[in-house]
XYZ file of C-alpha atoms in Angstrom:
163
model
C 0.000 0.000 0.000
C 1.139 3.541 -0.686
C 1.146 5.772 2.367
C 2.004 9.449 2.668
C 3.026 10.685 6.091
C 4.387 14.106 6.959
C 7.359 13.531 9.243
C 9.142 16.449 10.860
C 7.522 18.801 8.364
C 8.361 16.844 5.199
C 5.909 14.641 3.283
C 7.104 11.096 2.577
C 5.315 8.630 0.300
C 6.345 4.998 0.506
C 5.000 1.601 -0.492
C 4.583 -0.423 2.721
C 3.045 -3.679 3.796
C -0.260 -3.020 5.574
C 1.135 -4.609 8.755
C 4.154 -2.280 8.980
C 4.280 -0.514 12.323
C 4.922 3.221 12.378
C 8.112 2.687 14.403
C 9.501 0.405 11.675
C 8.366 2.799 8.943
C 10.280 5.624 10.624
C 13.415 3.587 11.252
C 13.591 1.357 8.179
C 11.860 3.353 5.464
C 12.915 6.861 6.480
C 16.166 6.167 8.345
C 15.026 8.061 11.450
C 16.617 5.859 14.088
C 16.092 8.174 17.063
C 12.768 6.452 17.671
C 13.767 3.243 19.420
C 12.230 -0.232 19.469
C 12.342 -1.348 23.068
C 9.727 -3.945 23.902
C 7.328 -4.329 20.942
C 4.483 -4.504 23.472
C 3.802 -0.792 24.120
C 5.118 -1.027 27.676
C 8.446 0.842 27.603
C 7.782 4.120 25.752
C 11.085 4.089 23.826
C 9.159 4.458 20.569
C 7.146 7.539 21.612
C 6.532 10.104 18.852
C 3.944 12.840 18.334
C 1.097 11.993 15.971
C -0.891 15.116 15.092
C 0.591 16.716 18.190
C -0.210 13.969 20.707
C 2.322 11.537 22.162
C 1.771 7.960 20.992
C 3.770 4.786 21.189
C 4.621 4.182 17.548
C 4.733 0.413 18.071
C 0.940 0.550 18.488
C 0.187 2.421 15.259
C 0.320 1.000 11.759
C 2.086 3.163 9.195
C -1.055 3.142 7.032
C -3.071 4.475 9.993
C -0.704 7.465 10.091
C -1.386 8.236 6.429
C -2.219 11.908 5.969
C -1.081 12.730 9.497
C 1.794 14.736 10.969
C 4.484 12.828 12.849
C 7.172 14.500 14.911
C 10.144 12.424 16.028
C 13.038 13.295 18.308
C 14.942 14.375 15.182
C 12.260 16.992 14.525
C 12.223 18.893 17.812
C 15.736 20.341 17.855
C 19.105 20.365 16.150
C 22.663 19.973 17.392
C 23.064 23.726 16.975
C 19.717 24.583 18.596
C 18.648 21.994 21.161
C 15.059 21.854 22.338
C 14.888 22.928 26.018
C 14.172 19.317 26.992
C 17.231 18.083 25.130
C 19.293 20.781 26.837
C 17.730 19.897 30.186
C 18.622 16.227 29.862
C 22.191 17.285 29.032
C 22.486 19.870 31.822
C 20.839 17.790 34.550
C 22.345 14.419 33.560
C 18.931 12.971 32.794
C 20.389 10.129 30.779
C 22.922 7.386 31.125
C 22.840 4.905 28.250
C 20.410 7.149 26.331
C 18.176 4.387 24.992
C 15.023 5.694 26.697
C 15.877 9.368 26.226
C 14.057 10.072 22.927
C 10.820 8.569 24.259
C 11.192 10.379 27.578
C 11.740 13.696 25.807
C 8.789 13.219 23.460
C 6.499 12.293 26.377
C 7.756 15.203 28.453
C 7.255 17.591 25.527
C 3.588 16.654 25.426
C 3.316 17.218 29.185
C 4.922 20.661 28.977
C 2.662 21.667 26.098
C -0.352 21.046 28.364
C 1.205 22.032 31.707
C 4.084 24.532 31.538
C 4.780 24.308 35.285
C 4.206 20.698 36.357
C 4.884 19.475 39.873
C 7.342 16.663 40.509
C 4.407 14.315 41.107
C 2.803 15.337 37.805
C 6.039 14.737 35.907
C 6.514 11.325 37.502
C 2.902 10.371 36.775
C 3.124 11.503 33.141
C 6.321 9.532 32.547
C 4.985 6.302 34.088
C 4.646 4.793 30.606
C 8.341 5.308 29.881
C 10.870 2.920 31.374
C 14.466 3.696 32.188
C 16.603 0.817 33.353
C 19.670 2.928 34.222
C 18.521 5.844 36.367
C 16.294 6.253 39.373
C 14.321 8.887 37.422
C 15.491 11.613 39.799
C 17.641 13.387 37.200
C 15.010 12.845 34.513
C 12.518 14.746 36.677
C 15.134 17.464 37.286
C 15.727 17.689 33.525
C 12.009 18.172 32.826
C 11.748 20.802 35.571
C 14.812 22.576 34.151
C 13.300 22.550 30.664
C 9.931 23.778 31.938
C 11.609 26.728 33.674
C 13.652 27.526 30.546
C 10.537 27.403 28.372
C 8.573 29.660 30.746
C 11.510 32.069 30.862
C 11.770 32.128 27.069
C 8.025 32.693 26.735
C 8.136 35.539 29.279
C 11.002 37.127 27.348
C 9.077 36.879 24.085
C 5.995 38.401 25.719
C 8.085 41.270 27.071
C 9.471 41.895 23.571
C 5.941 42.197 22.167
């Protein structure tokens, strides 16, 4: 089947088997390997992307179901020269060790911060419950999200003051 999906702002049309999962489409058809395959059972959150602006586990979505939709992956939220505040927060607050869970954590946290720009520690922990990290105790991940939230609020306040 032909499917057209807009990924990180660019439309991609590919011929895929109807059973192809979105995570495999992104990794194998488009070469976007930042979205990780962790468990294949939707438990770990390593494959989290944004589908039409909402965080989803891409191992639970068929590529053909994403046809005509907008997908944002970890590669689409920042660049090496201009990190997203969450990427910078994970760097600054040591929110990663091996890094395998990091893209999914960041994509989940980005959704949280879009809805709640000043989340409590409990809210952050609750929102990230669907994302597993086997290396950390989550403490620095929470600090990274709090750091990013503060940076985003500060940036927004600066933009408002400029207007």
